[in-house]
CSV table of C-alpha atoms in Angstrom, one decimal:
chain,number,residue,atom,x,y,z
A,1,MET,CA,-12.0,-62.9,-70.8
A,2,ASN,CA,-12.3,-59.4,-72.3
A,3,PRO,CA,-12.0,-56.8,-69.5
A,4,ASP,CA,-14.8,-54.7,-71.1
A,5,THR,CA,-17.2,-57.6,-70.9
A,6,SER,CA,-16.3,-58.6,-67.4
A,7,ALA,CA,-16.5,-55.1,-65.9
A,8,ILE,CA,-19.2,-54.3,-63.3
A,9,ARG,CA,-21.9,-52.3,-65.2
A,10,ARG,CA,-24.6,-52.0,-62.5
A,11,ILE,CA,-24.3,-51.9,-58.7
A,12,VAL,CA,-27.6,-52.5,-56.9
A,13,ILE,CA,-27.8,-51.3,-53.2
A,14,VAL,CA,-30.6,-53.0,-51.4
A,15,GLY,CA,-31.8,-50.8,-48.6
A,16,GLY,CA,-31.6,-47.1,-47.8
A,17,GLY,CA,-31.1,-45.6,-44.4
A,18,SER,CA,-27.6,-44.5,-43.2
A,19,ALA,CA,-25.8,-47.6,-44.4
A,20,GLY,CA,-27.4,-47.6,-47.9
A,21,TRP,CA,-26.8,-43.9,-48.6
A,22,MET,CA,-23.3,-44.0,-47.0
A,23,CYS,CA,-22.5,-46.7,-49.6
A,24,ALA,CA,-24.2,-44.8,-52.5
A,25,ALA,CA,-22.4,-41.5,-51.9
A,26,PRO,CA,-18.7,-42.6,-52.4
A,27,LEU,CA,-19.7,-44.9,-55.2
A,28,ALA,CA,-21.4,-42.0,-56.9
A,29,GLN,CA,-18.2,-40.1,-56.4
A,30,VAL,CA,-16.2,-42.9,-58.1
A,31,PHE,CA,-18.7,-43.8,-60.9
A,32,GLY,CA,-21.1,-40.9,-61.0
A,33,SER,CA,-21.1,-37.6,-62.8
A,34,THR,CA,-20.5,-34.1,-61.4
A,35,PRO,CA,-23.8,-32.1,-61.4
A,36,GLY,CA,-23.8,-30.1,-64.7
A,37,GLY,CA,-20.7,-31.9,-65.9
A,38,PRO,CA,-20.1,-34.7,-68.5
A,39,ALA,CA,-21.7,-38.1,-68.3
A,40,ASN,CA,-20.0,-40.9,-66.3
A,41,PRO,CA,-17.2,-42.2,-68.5
A,42,VAL,CA,-16.9,-45.5,-66.7
A,43,GLY,CA,-20.4,-46.7,-67.6
A,44,CYS,CA,-21.3,-48.2,-64.3
A,45,GLU,CA,-24.8,-47.5,-63.0
A,46,ILE,CA,-25.7,-47.4,-59.3
A,47,VAL,CA,-29.3,-48.2,-58.2
A,48,LEU,CA,-30.5,-48.0,-54.7
A,49,ILE,CA,-33.8,-49.6,-53.7
A,50,GLU,CA,-35.6,-48.6,-50.5
A,51,SER,CA,-39.1,-48.9,-49.2
A,52,ALA,CA,-41.1,-46.4,-47.2
A,53,ASP,CA,-42.9,-49.4,-45.7
A,54,ILE,CA,-39.7,-50.7,-44.1
A,55,GLY,CA,-38.3,-48.6,-41.3
A,56,THR,CA,-34.7,-48.1,-40.4
A,57,VAL,CA,-33.1,-48.6,-37.0
A,58,GLY,CA,-31.8,-45.1,-36.9
A,59,VAL,CA,-30.0,-45.1,-33.5
A,60,GLY,CA,-26.5,-44.6,-34.8
A,61,GLU,CA,-26.4,-40.9,-34.0
A,62,ALA,CA,-23.0,-40.8,-32.3
A,63,THR,CA,-19.8,-41.3,-34.4
A,64,LEU,CA,-16.1,-41.8,-34.3
A,65,PRO,CA,-13.5,-39.4,-35.9
A,66,SER,CA,-13.5,-41.5,-39.1
A,67,ILE,CA,-16.7,-39.7,-40.1
A,68,ARG,CA,-14.8,-36.5,-40.7
A,69,ALA,CA,-12.5,-38.2,-43.2
A,70,TYR,CA,-15.5,-39.7,-44.9
A,71,ASN,CA,-17.3,-36.3,-45.1
A,72,ASP,CA,-14.1,-34.6,-46.3
A,73,ALA,CA,-13.5,-37.2,-49.0
A,74,LEU,CA,-17.0,-36.4,-50.4
A,75,GLY,CA,-16.2,-32.7,-50.3
A,76,LEU,CA,-19.1,-31.9,-47.9
A,77,ASP,CA,-19.3,-28.4,-46.5
A,78,ASN,CA,-19.1,-28.7,-42.7
A,79,ALA,CA,-21.4,-25.8,-41.9
A,80,ASP,CA,-24.0,-27.1,-44.3
A,81,PHE,CA,-23.7,-30.6,-43.1
A,82,MET,CA,-24.1,-29.6,-39.4
A,83,ARG,CA,-27.2,-27.4,-40.2
A,84,ARG,CA,-29.0,-30.1,-42.2
A,85,THR,CA,-28.3,-32.9,-39.8
A,86,GLN,CA,-28.8,-30.9,-36.5
A,87,ALA,CA,-25.3,-32.0,-35.6
A,88,SER,CA,-23.2,-31.2,-32.5
A,89,PHE,CA,-19.5,-31.9,-31.9
A,90,LYS,CA,-18.3,-35.0,-30.0
A,91,LEU,CA,-15.0,-35.2,-28.1
A,92,GLY,CA,-15.5,-38.6,-26.7
A,93,ILE,CA,-17.7,-40.6,-24.3
A,94,GLU,CA,-18.3,-40.1,-20.6
A,95,PHE,CA,-18.8,-43.3,-18.7
A,96,LYS,CA,-20.8,-43.3,-15.5
A,97,ASP,CA,-21.2,-46.2,-13.0
A,98,TRP,CA,-19.1,-48.6,-15.1
A,99,GLY,CA,-16.6,-50.6,-13.1
A,100,TYR,CA,-18.5,-49.7,-9.9
A,101,VAL,CA,-21.4,-47.5,-8.9
A,102,GLY,CA,-20.1,-44.0,-8.6
A,103,ASN,CA,-17.2,-44.5,-11.0
A,104,ARG,CA,-16.8,-41.9,-13.7
A,105,PHE,CA,-14.2,-41.7,-16.5
A,106,PHE,CA,-13.8,-40.4,-20.0
A,107,HIS,CA,-12.7,-41.9,-23.3
A,108,GLY,CA,-11.5,-38.9,-25.3
A,109,PHE,CA,-10.5,-38.7,-28.9
A,110,GLY,CA,-6.8,-38.1,-29.3
A,111,GLY,CA,-3.8,-38.9,-27.2
A,112,PHE,CA,-2.2,-38.1,-23.9
A,113,GLY,CA,0.8,-36.2,-25.2
A,114,PRO,CA,3.8,-37.2,-27.4
A,115,ALA,CA,5.5,-40.5,-27.0
A,116,ILE,CA,8.7,-40.5,-24.9
A,117,VAL,CA,11.6,-42.8,-25.8
A,118,ASN,CA,9.2,-44.7,-28.1
A,119,ARG,CA,6.8,-45.4,-25.2
A,120,SER,CA,3.3,-43.9,-24.7
A,121,SER,CA,3.1,-40.9,-22.5
A,122,VAL,CA,0.6,-42.8,-20.3
A,123,ALA,CA,3.2,-45.5,-19.7
A,124,HIS,CA,5.5,-42.8,-18.3
A,125,TRP,CA,2.6,-41.3,-16.3
A,126,LEU,CA,2.0,-44.7,-14.7
A,127,ARG,CA,5.6,-44.7,-13.4
A,128,LEU,CA,5.3,-41.2,-12.0
A,129,ALA,CA,1.9,-41.8,-10.5
A,130,ARG,CA,3.4,-44.7,-8.5
A,131,GLU,CA,5.9,-42.3,-7.0
A,132,GLY,CA,3.1,-39.9,-6.1
A,133,GLY,CA,2.2,-36.3,-6.9
A,134,MET,CA,0.5,-36.8,-10.2
A,135,ALA,CA,-3.0,-35.7,-11.2
A,136,SER,CA,-5.3,-38.1,-13.1
A,137,HIS,CA,-4.0,-39.3,-16.5
A,138,GLU,CA,-7.2,-37.7,-18.0
A,139,GLU,CA,-5.8,-34.2,-17.3
A,140,TRP,CA,-3.2,-34.9,-20.1
A,141,SER,CA,-6.0,-35.5,-22.6
A,142,VAL,CA,-6.9,-32.3,-24.4
A,143,ALA,CA,-10.2,-33.7,-25.6
A,144,THR,CA,-11.2,-34.8,-22.0
A,145,MET,CA,-10.4,-31.4,-20.6
A,146,MET,CA,-12.3,-29.7,-23.3
A,147,ALA,CA,-15.3,-31.9,-22.6
A,148,ARG,CA,-15.1,-31.3,-18.9
A,149,HIS,CA,-15.4,-27.6,-19.5
A,150,ASN,CA,-17.9,-27.8,-22.4
A,151,ARG,CA,-15.4,-26.1,-24.7
A,152,PHE,CA,-14.8,-26.6,-28.4
A,153,ALA,CA,-12.7,-25.4,-31.3
A,154,PRO,CA,-11.3,-27.5,-34.1
A,155,PRO,CA,-7.6,-28.4,-34.0
A,156,GLU,CA,-5.3,-25.7,-35.2
A,157,ALA,CA,-2.9,-26.1,-38.0
A,158,GLY,CA,0.8,-25.9,-37.3
A,159,PRO,CA,3.4,-27.8,-35.2
A,160,PRO,CA,2.2,-30.3,-32.5
A,161,SER,CA,0.8,-28.4,-29.5
A,162,ALA,CA,-2.1,-28.6,-27.1
A,163,ALA,CA,-4.2,-26.8,-29.7
A,164,ASN,CA,-4.1,-29.7,-32.0
A,165,ALA,CA,-3.4,-32.8,-29.8
A,166,PHE,CA,-7.0,-34.0,-30.0
A,167,SER,CA,-9.6,-35.2,-32.5
A,168,TYR,CA,-13.4,-35.1,-32.7
A,169,ALA,CA,-16.4,-36.6,-34.3
A,170,PHE,CA,-20.1,-35.6,-34.5
A,171,HIS,CA,-23.5,-36.4,-33.0
A,172,PHE,CA,-26.2,-36.1,-35.7
A,173,ASP,CA,-29.7,-37.2,-36.6
A,174,ALA,CA,-29.2,-40.4,-38.6
A,175,GLY,CA,-32.4,-39.9,-40.6
A,176,LEU,CA,-31.4,-36.4,-41.6
A,177,TYR,CA,-27.8,-37.6,-42.5
A,178,ALA,CA,-29.2,-40.3,-44.7
A,179,ALA,CA,-31.4,-37.8,-46.5
A,180,TYR,CA,-28.4,-35.4,-46.9
A,181,LEU,CA,-26.3,-38.1,-48.5
A,182,ARG,CA,-29.3,-39.2,-50.7
A,183,ASP,CA,-29.4,-35.7,-52.2
A,184,TYR,CA,-25.6,-35.9,-52.7
A,185,ALA,CA,-25.8,-39.3,-54.4
A,186,VAL,CA,-28.8,-38.7,-56.6
A,187,ALA,CA,-27.3,-35.4,-57.8
A,188,ARG,CA,-24.4,-37.5,-59.1
A,189,GLY,CA,-26.4,-40.1,-60.9
A,190,VAL,CA,-27.5,-42.7,-58.4
A,191,GLN,CA,-31.0,-44.0,-59.4
A,192,ARG,CA,-33.4,-44.3,-56.4
A,193,GLU,CA,-36.1,-46.9,-56.8
A,194,GLU,CA,-39.0,-47.0,-54.3
A,195,GLY,CA,-40.4,-50.5,-53.6
A,196,THR,CA,-40.4,-53.7,-51.6
A,197,ILE,CA,-38.4,-56.7,-52.9
A,198,VAL,CA,-40.5,-59.8,-53.1
A,199,ASP,CA,-38.3,-62.1,-55.1
A,200,VAL,CA,-34.6,-62.6,-55.8
A,201,SER,CA,-33.2,-64.3,-59.0
A,202,VAL,CA,-30.0,-66.3,-58.8
A,203,ARG,CA,-27.8,-67.8,-61.6
A,204,PRO,CA,-27.9,-71.6,-61.9
A,205,GLY,CA,-24.6,-73.2,-61.0
A,206,ASP,CA,-22.8,-70.6,-58.9
A,207,GLY,CA,-25.7,-68.9,-57.1
A,208,PHE,CA,-24.7,-65.4,-58.0
A,209,VAL,CA,-27.6,-62.9,-57.6
A,210,THR,CA,-28.8,-61.6,-61.0
A,211,ALA,CA,-31.8,-59.5,-60.2
A,212,VAL,CA,-34.4,-58.6,-57.6
A,213,THR,CA,-38.2,-58.2,-58.3
A,214,LEU,CA,-40.3,-55.5,-56.6
A,215,ALA,CA,-43.9,-55.9,-55.4
A,216,ASP,CA,-45.1,-53.9,-58.5
A,217,GLY,CA,-43.5,-56.4,-60.9
A,218,ARG,CA,-40.4,-54.3,-61.8
A,219,ARG,CA,-37.3,-56.4,-62.2
A,220,ILE,CA,-33.9,-54.7,-61.4
A,221,ALA,CA,-30.9,-56.6,-62.6
A,222,GLY,CA,-27.3,-56.1,-61.5
A,223,ASP,CA,-23.8,-57.4,-61.4
A,224,LEU,CA,-22.8,-56.5,-57.8
A,225,PHE,CA,-25.3,-56.3,-55.0
A,226,ILE,CA,-24.7,-54.5,-51.7
A,227,ASP,CA,-27.0,-55.7,-48.9
A,228,CYS,CA,-27.9,-52.7,-46.7
A,229,SER,CA,-31.2,-54.3,-45.6
A,230,GLY,CA,-30.4,-54.1,-41.9
A,231,PHE,CA,-31.2,-56.9,-39.5
A,232,ARG,CA,-33.3,-58.6,-42.3
A,233,ALA,CA,-30.1,-59.4,-44.2
A,234,LEU,CA,-32.3,-60.0,-47.2
A,235,LEU,CA,-29.5,-61.2,-49.6
A,236,ILE,CA,-26.5,-62.2,-47.5
A,237,GLU,CA,-28.6,-64.5,-45.3
A,238,GLY,CA,-31.9,-64.8,-47.0
A,239,VAL,CA,-30.3,-65.9,-50.3
A,240,CYS,CA,-26.6,-66.7,-49.7
A,241,ARG,CA,-27.1,-68.3,-46.3
A,242,ALA,CA,-23.8,-66.9,-45.2
A,243,GLY,CA,-24.2,-68.0,-41.5
A,244,TYR,CA,-23.7,-66.0,-38.3
A,245,HIS,CA,-21.2,-66.0,-35.5
A,246,ASP,CA,-23.3,-65.5,-32.3
A,247,TRP,CA,-21.5,-63.5,-29.7
A,248,THR,CA,-24.2,-63.1,-27.1
A,249,HIS,CA,-22.3,-65.2,-24.6
A,250,TRP,CA,-19.8,-62.3,-24.3
A,251,LEU,CA,-22.2,-59.5,-25.0
A,252,PRO,CA,-25.5,-60.6,-23.4
A,253,CYS,CA,-27.5,-57.4,-24.2
A,254,ASP,CA,-30.1,-58.3,-26.8
A,255,SER,CA,-32.6,-55.4,-26.6
A,256,ALA,CA,-32.9,-51.7,-26.7
A,257,GLN,CA,-35.4,-49.0,-26.3
A,258,ALA,CA,-34.9,-45.5,-27.8
A,259,VAL,CA,-36.7,-42.2,-27.2
A,260,PRO,CA,-35.8,-38.6,-27.9
A,261,CYS,CA,-36.4,-35.9,-25.3
A,262,GLU,CA,-36.3,-32.1,-25.3
A,263,LYS,CA,-32.8,-30.6,-25.3
A,264,VAL,CA,-31.4,-29.1,-22.1
A,265,GLN,CA,-28.5,-26.9,-21.4
A,266,PRO,CA,-25.6,-27.0,-21.5
A,267,LEU,CA,-25.1,-28.6,-25.0
A,268,THR,CA,-22.4,-31.0,-24.1
A,269,PRO,CA,-19.7,-32.0,-26.7
A,270,TYR,CA,-19.7,-35.7,-25.7
A,271,THR,CA,-21.8,-38.8,-25.5
A,272,THR,CA,-22.8,-40.1,-22.1
A,273,SER,CA,-23.0,-43.8,-21.3
A,274,THR,CA,-24.5,-44.7,-17.9
A,275,ALA,CA,-24.5,-48.3,-16.6
A,276,HIS,CA,-27.7,-49.6,-15.1
A,277,SER,CA,-28.6,-52.9,-13.3
A,278,ALA,CA,-29.0,-54.9,-16.6
A,279,GLY,CA,-27.3,-52.8,-19.3
A,280,TRP,CA,-26.6,-49.1,-20.0
A,281,GLN,CA,-28.2,-45.9,-21.2
A,282,TRP,CA,-26.9,-43.6,-23.9
A,283,ARG,CA,-27.4,-39.8,-24.1
A,284,ILE,CA,-26.6,-38.0,-27.4
A,285,PRO,CA,-27.1,-34.2,-27.5
A,286,LEU,CA,-28.2,-32.7,-30.8
A,287,GLN,CA,-29.1,-29.1,-31.7
A,288,HIS,CA,-32.8,-29.8,-31.7
A,289,ARG,CA,-33.2,-32.6,-29.2
A,290,THR,CA,-31.4,-35.2,-27.1
A,291,GLY,CA,-31.3,-38.8,-28.2
A,292,ASN,CA,-31.7,-41.5,-25.5
A,293,GLY,CA,-31.7,-45.2,-25.3
A,294,HIS,CA,-31.5,-48.1,-22.9
A,295,VAL,CA,-29.5,-51.2,-24.1
A,296,TYR,CA,-30.2,-54.2,-21.9
A,297,SER,CA,-30.4,-58.0,-21.5
A,298,SER,CA,-33.9,-59.3,-21.7
A,299,ALA,CA,-32.8,-62.3,-19.6
A,300,HIS,CA,-32.2,-59.9,-16.7
A,301,ILE,CA,-34.9,-57.3,-16.9
A,302,SER,CA,-38.4,-57.1,-18.4
A,303,ASP,CA,-39.2,-54.7,-21.2
A,304,GLU,CA,-41.6,-52.8,-18.9
A,305,ASP,CA,-38.9,-52.3,-16.2
A,306,ALA,CA,-36.4,-51.4,-18.9
A,307,SER,CA,-38.7,-48.7,-20.1
A,308,ARG,CA,-39.2,-47.4,-16.6
A,309,VAL,CA,-35.4,-47.2,-16.1
A,310,LEU,CA,-35.0,-45.3,-19.4
A,311,MET,CA,-37.8,-42.8,-18.9
A,312,SER,CA,-36.8,-42.1,-15.2
A,313,HIS,CA,-33.3,-41.1,-16.3
A,314,LEU,CA,-34.2,-38.5,-19.0
A,315,ASP,CA,-33.1,-35.0,-18.4
A,316,GLY,CA,-35.8,-33.4,-20.6
A,317,ALA,CA,-39.5,-34.0,-21.5
A,318,PRO,CA,-39.8,-37.2,-23.6
A,319,GLN,CA,-40.9,-36.7,-27.3
A,320,GLY,CA,-43.0,-39.8,-27.7
A,321,GLU,CA,-42.9,-43.4,-26.4
A,322,PRO,CA,-39.9,-45.6,-26.4
A,323,ARG,CA,-39.3,-47.6,-29.6
A,324,GLN,CA,-38.4,-51.3,-29.1
A,325,LEU,CA,-35.5,-52.9,-30.8
A,326,ARG,CA,-34.2,-56.5,-30.8
A,327,PHE,CA,-30.8,-57.7,-31.9
A,328,LYS,CA,-28.3,-60.5,-31.7
A,329,THR,CA,-24.7,-59.5,-31.3
A,330,GLY,CA,-22.4,-61.2,-33.8
A,331,LEU,CA,-21.0,-61.2,-37.3
A,332,ARG,CA,-21.8,-63.0,-40.6
A,333,ARG,CA,-19.5,-65.9,-41.3
A,334,LYS,CA,-19.1,-64.3,-44.7
A,335,VAL,CA,-19.6,-60.6,-45.1
A,336,TRP,CA,-19.0,-60.9,-48.8
A,337,ASP,CA,-20.4,-64.0,-50.4
A,338,ARG,CA,-20.4,-64.5,-54.2
A,339,ASN,CA,-21.5,-61.2,-55.6
A,340,VAL,CA,-23.3,-60.0,-52.5
A,341,VAL,CA,-21.5,-57.7,-50.0
A,342,ALA,CA,-23.2,-56.9,-46.7
A,343,VAL,CA,-22.7,-53.5,-45.2
A,344,GLY,CA,-24.1,-52.1,-42.0
A,345,LEU,CA,-26.5,-54.2,-39.8
A,346,SER,CA,-26.8,-56.9,-42.4
A,347,SER,CA,-23.1,-57.7,-41.9
A,348,GLY,CA,-23.3,-58.0,-38.1
A,349,PHE,CA,-24.2,-56.1,-35.0
A,350,LEU,CA,-22.2,-54.6,-32.1
A,351,GLU,CA,-24.0,-52.6,-29.5
A,352,PRO,CA,-23.4,-48.9,-29.9
A,353,LEU,CA,-21.4,-48.5,-26.7
A,354,GLU,CA,-18.4,-47.1,-28.5
A,355,SER,CA,-20.3,-45.6,-31.5
A,356,THR,CA,-18.8,-48.0,-34.0
A,357,SER,CA,-21.8,-48.7,-36.2
A,358,LEU,CA,-21.2,-46.0,-38.9
A,359,SER,CA,-17.5,-46.4,-38.7
A,360,LEU,CA,-17.9,-50.0,-39.7
A,361,VAL,CA,-20.0,-48.9,-42.6
A,362,ILE,CA,-17.2,-46.5,-43.7
A,363,HIS,CA,-14.6,-49.2,-43.4
A,364,GLY,CA,-16.9,-51.7,-45.3
A,365,ILE,CA,-17.5,-49.4,-48.3
A,366,SER,CA,-13.9,-48.2,-48.3
A,367,ALA,CA,-12.5,-51.7,-48.4
A,368,LEU,CA,-15.0,-52.6,-51.2
A,369,VAL,CA,-13.8,-49.6,-53.3
A,370,GLU,CA,-10.2,-50.6,-52.7
A,371,LEU,CA,-10.9,-54.3,-53.6
A,372,PHE,CA,-13.5,-53.5,-56.3
A,373,PRO,CA,-14.0,-56.6,-58.4
A,374,ASP,CA,-15.2,-57.4,-61.9
A,375,ARG,CA,-18.2,-59.6,-62.5
A,376,ARG,CA,-16.4,-62.7,-61.5
A,377,CYS,CA,-15.9,-61.5,-57.9
A,378,GLU,CA,-12.7,-63.5,-57.7
A,379,PRO,CA,-12.2,-65.5,-54.5
A,380,HIS,CA,-9.0,-63.9,-53.5
A,381,LEU,CA,-10.7,-60.5,-53.3
A,382,VAL,CA,-13.7,-61.9,-51.4
A,383,ASP,CA,-11.4,-63.6,-48.9
A,384,GLU,CA,-9.3,-60.5,-48.3
A,385,TYR,CA,-12.4,-58.4,-47.7
A,386,ASN,CA,-13.8,-61.0,-45.3
A,387,ARG,CA,-10.4,-61.2,-43.5
A,388,ARG,CA,-10.3,-57.4,-43.0
A,389,MET,CA,-13.9,-57.0,-41.8
A,390,THR,CA,-13.7,-60.1,-39.5
A,391,ARG,CA,-10.5,-58.8,-37.9
A,392,GLN,CA,-12.0,-55.4,-37.3
A,393,TYR,CA,-15.3,-56.7,-35.9
A,394,GLU,CA,-13.5,-59.0,-33.6
A,395,SER,CA,-11.2,-56.3,-32.3
A,396,ILE,CA,-14.1,-53.9,-31.6
A,397,ARG,CA,-16.0,-56.8,-30.1
A,398,ASP,CA,-13.2,-57.4,-27.6
A,399,PHE,CA,-12.9,-53.7,-26.8
A,400,ILE,CA,-16.7,-53.6,-25.9
A,401,ILE,CA,-16.5,-56.8,-23.9
A,402,LEU,CA,-13.7,-55.1,-21.9
A,403,HIS,CA,-16.2,-52.6,-20.5
A,404,TYR,CA,-18.3,-55.4,-19.0
A,405,LYS,CA,-15.6,-57.9,-18.0
A,406,LEU,CA,-13.5,-55.5,-15.8
A,407,THR,CA,-16.5,-54.6,-13.6
A,408,HIS,CA,-16.3,-54.7,-9.9
A,409,ARG,CA,-20.1,-54.5,-9.7
A,410,ASP,CA,-22.0,-57.3,-8.0
A,411,ASP,CA,-25.3,-55.5,-7.3
A,412,SER,CA,-27.2,-57.5,-9.9
A,413,ALA,CA,-27.3,-60.9,-11.6
A,414,PHE,CA,-26.3,-59.2,-14.9
A,415,TRP,CA,-23.1,-57.7,-13.6
A,416,ARG,CA,-22.2,-60.9,-11.7
A,417,TYR,CA,-22.6,-62.8,-15.0
A,418,CYS,CA,-20.3,-60.3,-16.8
A,419,ARG,CA,-17.6,-60.6,-14.1
A,420,GLY,CA,-17.6,-64.4,-14.3
A,421,MET,CA,-18.0,-65.0,-18.0
A,422,SER,CA,-15.3,-66.5,-20.1
A,423,ILE,CA,-13.8,-64.1,-22.7
A,424,PRO,CA,-12.1,-64.5,-26.1
A,425,ASP,CA,-8.5,-65.6,-25.9
A,426,THR,CA,-7.4,-62.4,-27.8
A,427,LEU,CA,-8.9,-60.2,-25.1
A,428,ALA,CA,-7.6,-62.4,-22.3
A,429,HIS,CA,-4.1,-61.9,-23.7
A,430,GLN,CA,-4.6,-58.1,-23.9
A,431,ILE,CA,-5.9,-57.9,-20.3
A,432,ASP,CA,-3.1,-60.1,-18.9
A,433,THR,CA,-0.4,-58.2,-20.7
A,434,PHE,CA,-1.6,-54.9,-19.3
A,435,ARG,CA,-2.1,-56.4,-15.8
A,436,ARG,CA,1.4,-57.7,-15.7
A,437,ASN,CA,3.4,-54.7,-16.9
A,438,GLY,CA,1.2,-51.9,-18.2
A,439,ARG,CA,1.8,-52.7,-21.9
A,440,VAL,CA,-1.1,-52.3,-24.4
A,441,VAL,CA,-1.3,-54.9,-27.2
A,442,ILE,CA,-3.0,-53.7,-30.4
A,443,LEU,CA,-4.3,-56.5,-32.6
A,444,ASP,CA,-6.0,-54.4,-35.3
A,445,ARG,CA,-4.4,-51.1,-36.3
A,446,ASP,CA,-7.6,-50.0,-38.0
A,447,SER,CA,-9.6,-50.2,-34.8
A,448,PHE,CA,-9.1,-48.6,-31.4
A,449,GLY,CA,-5.6,-47.4,-30.7
A,450,GLU,CA,-3.3,-47.6,-27.7
A,451,ASP,CA,-4.6,-44.5,-25.9
A,452,SER,CA,-8.2,-45.8,-26.1
A,453,TRP,CA,-7.2,-49.0,-24.4
A,454,TYR,CA,-5.3,-47.0,-21.7
A,455,SER,CA,-8.5,-45.0,-21.2
A,456,LEU,CA,-10.6,-48.1,-20.6
A,457,PHE,CA,-8.0,-50.1,-18.5
A,458,LEU,CA,-7.4,-47.2,-16.2
A,459,GLY,CA,-10.9,-45.9,-16.2
A,460,LEU,CA,-12.2,-49.3,-15.1
A,461,GLY,CA,-9.6,-49.4,-12.4
A,462,LEU,CA,-7.1,-52.0,-13.7
A,463,GLN,CA,-3.7,-51.2,-12.4
A,464,PRO,CA,-0.6,-53.0,-13.7
A,465,GLU,CA,1.4,-55.1,-11.2
A,466,GLY,CA,4.7,-54.1,-12.8
A,467,LEU,CA,6.0,-51.7,-15.5
A,468,ASP,CA,7.9,-51.7,-18.7
A,469,PRO,CA,11.6,-51.8,-17.6
A,470,LEU,CA,12.6,-49.3,-20.3
A,471,LEU,CA,10.6,-46.6,-18.5
A,472,ARG,CA,13.3,-46.5,-15.8
A,473,GLN,CA,15.9,-45.3,-18.4
A,474,VAL,CA,14.3,-41.8,-18.3
A,475,ASP,CA,15.4,-39.5,-15.5
A,476,ALA,CA,12.4,-38.8,-13.3
A,477,ALA,CA,13.0,-35.1,-12.5
A,478,PRO,CA,13.0,-33.8,-16.1
A,479,LEU,CA,10.2,-36.2,-16.9
A,480,ARG,CA,8.0,-34.8,-14.2
A,481,ALA,CA,8.9,-31.2,-15.3
A,482,HIS,CA,7.8,-32.2,-18.9
A,483,PHE,CA,4.4,-33.4,-17.6
A,484,GLN,CA,4.0,-30.2,-15.6
A,485,ARG,CA,4.6,-28.1,-18.7
A,486,LEU,CA,2.1,-30.1,-20.7
A,487,HIS,CA,-0.5,-29.9,-18.0
A,488,ALA,CA,-0.2,-26.1,-17.8
A,489,ALA,CA,-0.3,-25.8,-21.6
A,490,ILE,CA,-3.4,-27.9,-21.9
A,491,ALA,CA,-5.2,-25.9,-19.1
A,492,LYS,CA,-4.3,-22.6,-20.8
A,493,THR,CA,-5.4,-23.8,-24.2
A,494,VAL,CA,-8.7,-25.1,-23.1
A,495,GLU,CA,-9.4,-22.0,-21.0
A,496,GLY,CA,-9.0,-19.9,-24.2
A,497,MET,CA,-11.5,-22.0,-26.2
A,498,PRO,CA,-15.1,-20.9,-26.8
A,499,ASP,CA,-18.1,-22.6,-25.3
A,500,HIS,CA,-19.3,-25.5,-27.4
A,501,ALA,CA,-22.8,-24.2,-27.9
A,502,ALA,CA,-21.5,-20.7,-28.8
A,503,TYR,CA,-19.0,-22.1,-31.3
A,504,LEU,CA,-21.6,-24.3,-32.9
A,505,ALA,CA,-24.2,-21.5,-33.2
A,506,ARG,CA,-21.6,-19.3,-35.0
A,507,MET,CA,-20.7,-22.1,-37.3
A,508,VAL,CA,-24.2,-23.1,-38.4
A,509,ALA,CA,-25.1,-19.4,-38.9
A,510,THR,CA,-22.5,-19.2,-41.7
A,511,ARG,CA,-23.1,-20.1,-45.3
A,512,GLY,CA,-20.9,-22.4,-47.3
A,513,ALA,CA,-19.3,-21.2,-50.5
């Protein structure tokens, strides 16, 4: 087949919101035209269809550090981005009442210091802690200490030091972020069509989608369709019947209520997750308000009681009534089927406990660009995409299950269920390996890393029975002196950093070039 005739000439994105425009923006960068520059030489159109009559979920306001690489790849100006999305900085997540009532720990972005003899710094900390005289492992996490003191400054360039041994992400208004990326994409040639899809045409024989028809009669044809229609999964399930892996046995929360409230001081550079009797509550601080939500199991608490729990734990005056959401945790059996690729909530759902929603969108569209097909959508590309996304979803799934499974709580039926439930073999292996000798097994290098697993294992109170024998090869006295130097350097560095709110105010007051 002639490559010219087999090339993708039109990509149709079904659905707007964060997922739709996060797909459109990088595709516009690849196939679009620079504002004021020459026309697109590739000859591939990008059309996004969205309807004002169909709302978006819009609760994905907390992110992972991958959002920075995404923004940087688009060439976004940081100050402009933070102004227009009402963003704040995020150094990690504070967990309250997970593990047991009164428990409090932090999952910070970045490590706990440089590796020693090819072993994690935390592994060596475990050894010294057993011998006594060591502060909490969290005091060797720069991000955690910054969050504890409400400090922020971006990592400094230069050789490794306490001033750059951390990472960060953002909190932002998801609706404003979608609008920001819409302006970016449209300026680079993406065609936005307003309307509701009422019919889908497929090709006889192989079932490839050929066009969608809008309520006003317009017919929009395409070669590759990206389903960003959210929980409706209009194409991937409604047309392709891709199927769904239901994970509610392991993650029983199936409902959420979300409500913003007035902001309060201080403006904290972290997300807060507080466990309740039948789920947990998020708190996401933005410049103009605070986002809140209660994720819960409807089998263990009524919607009315869940609403009362949410509203009684706000730290500012509510701005409206809670908005109800329903979901089923799981993953499409095929995220890419024929010429339809599902990205965002249409591909699957994992509760936002570790802020993975937008990160999965980024990985989804990045993998699509890397494996970009021609009109045939050859099976080997489809299979590789599905393999990557399945592996990542399952790895994140296990990381989230870990929060529930390692609980010592028995104060409600919900927590007793979580303690006793069976778990995936992959996670059981990871827990058993850590319990035996403090080793962390990473099954997906594109997901959470070793230090994140250490944060959860130790934060939830799991202590290993034994230790890696290689750790004993390091002399304890100089090792302890090394940890003391790091501890002092971190404390001094954090003390010299500005207040988070003050740094943010100065940044958004600047103007991009």
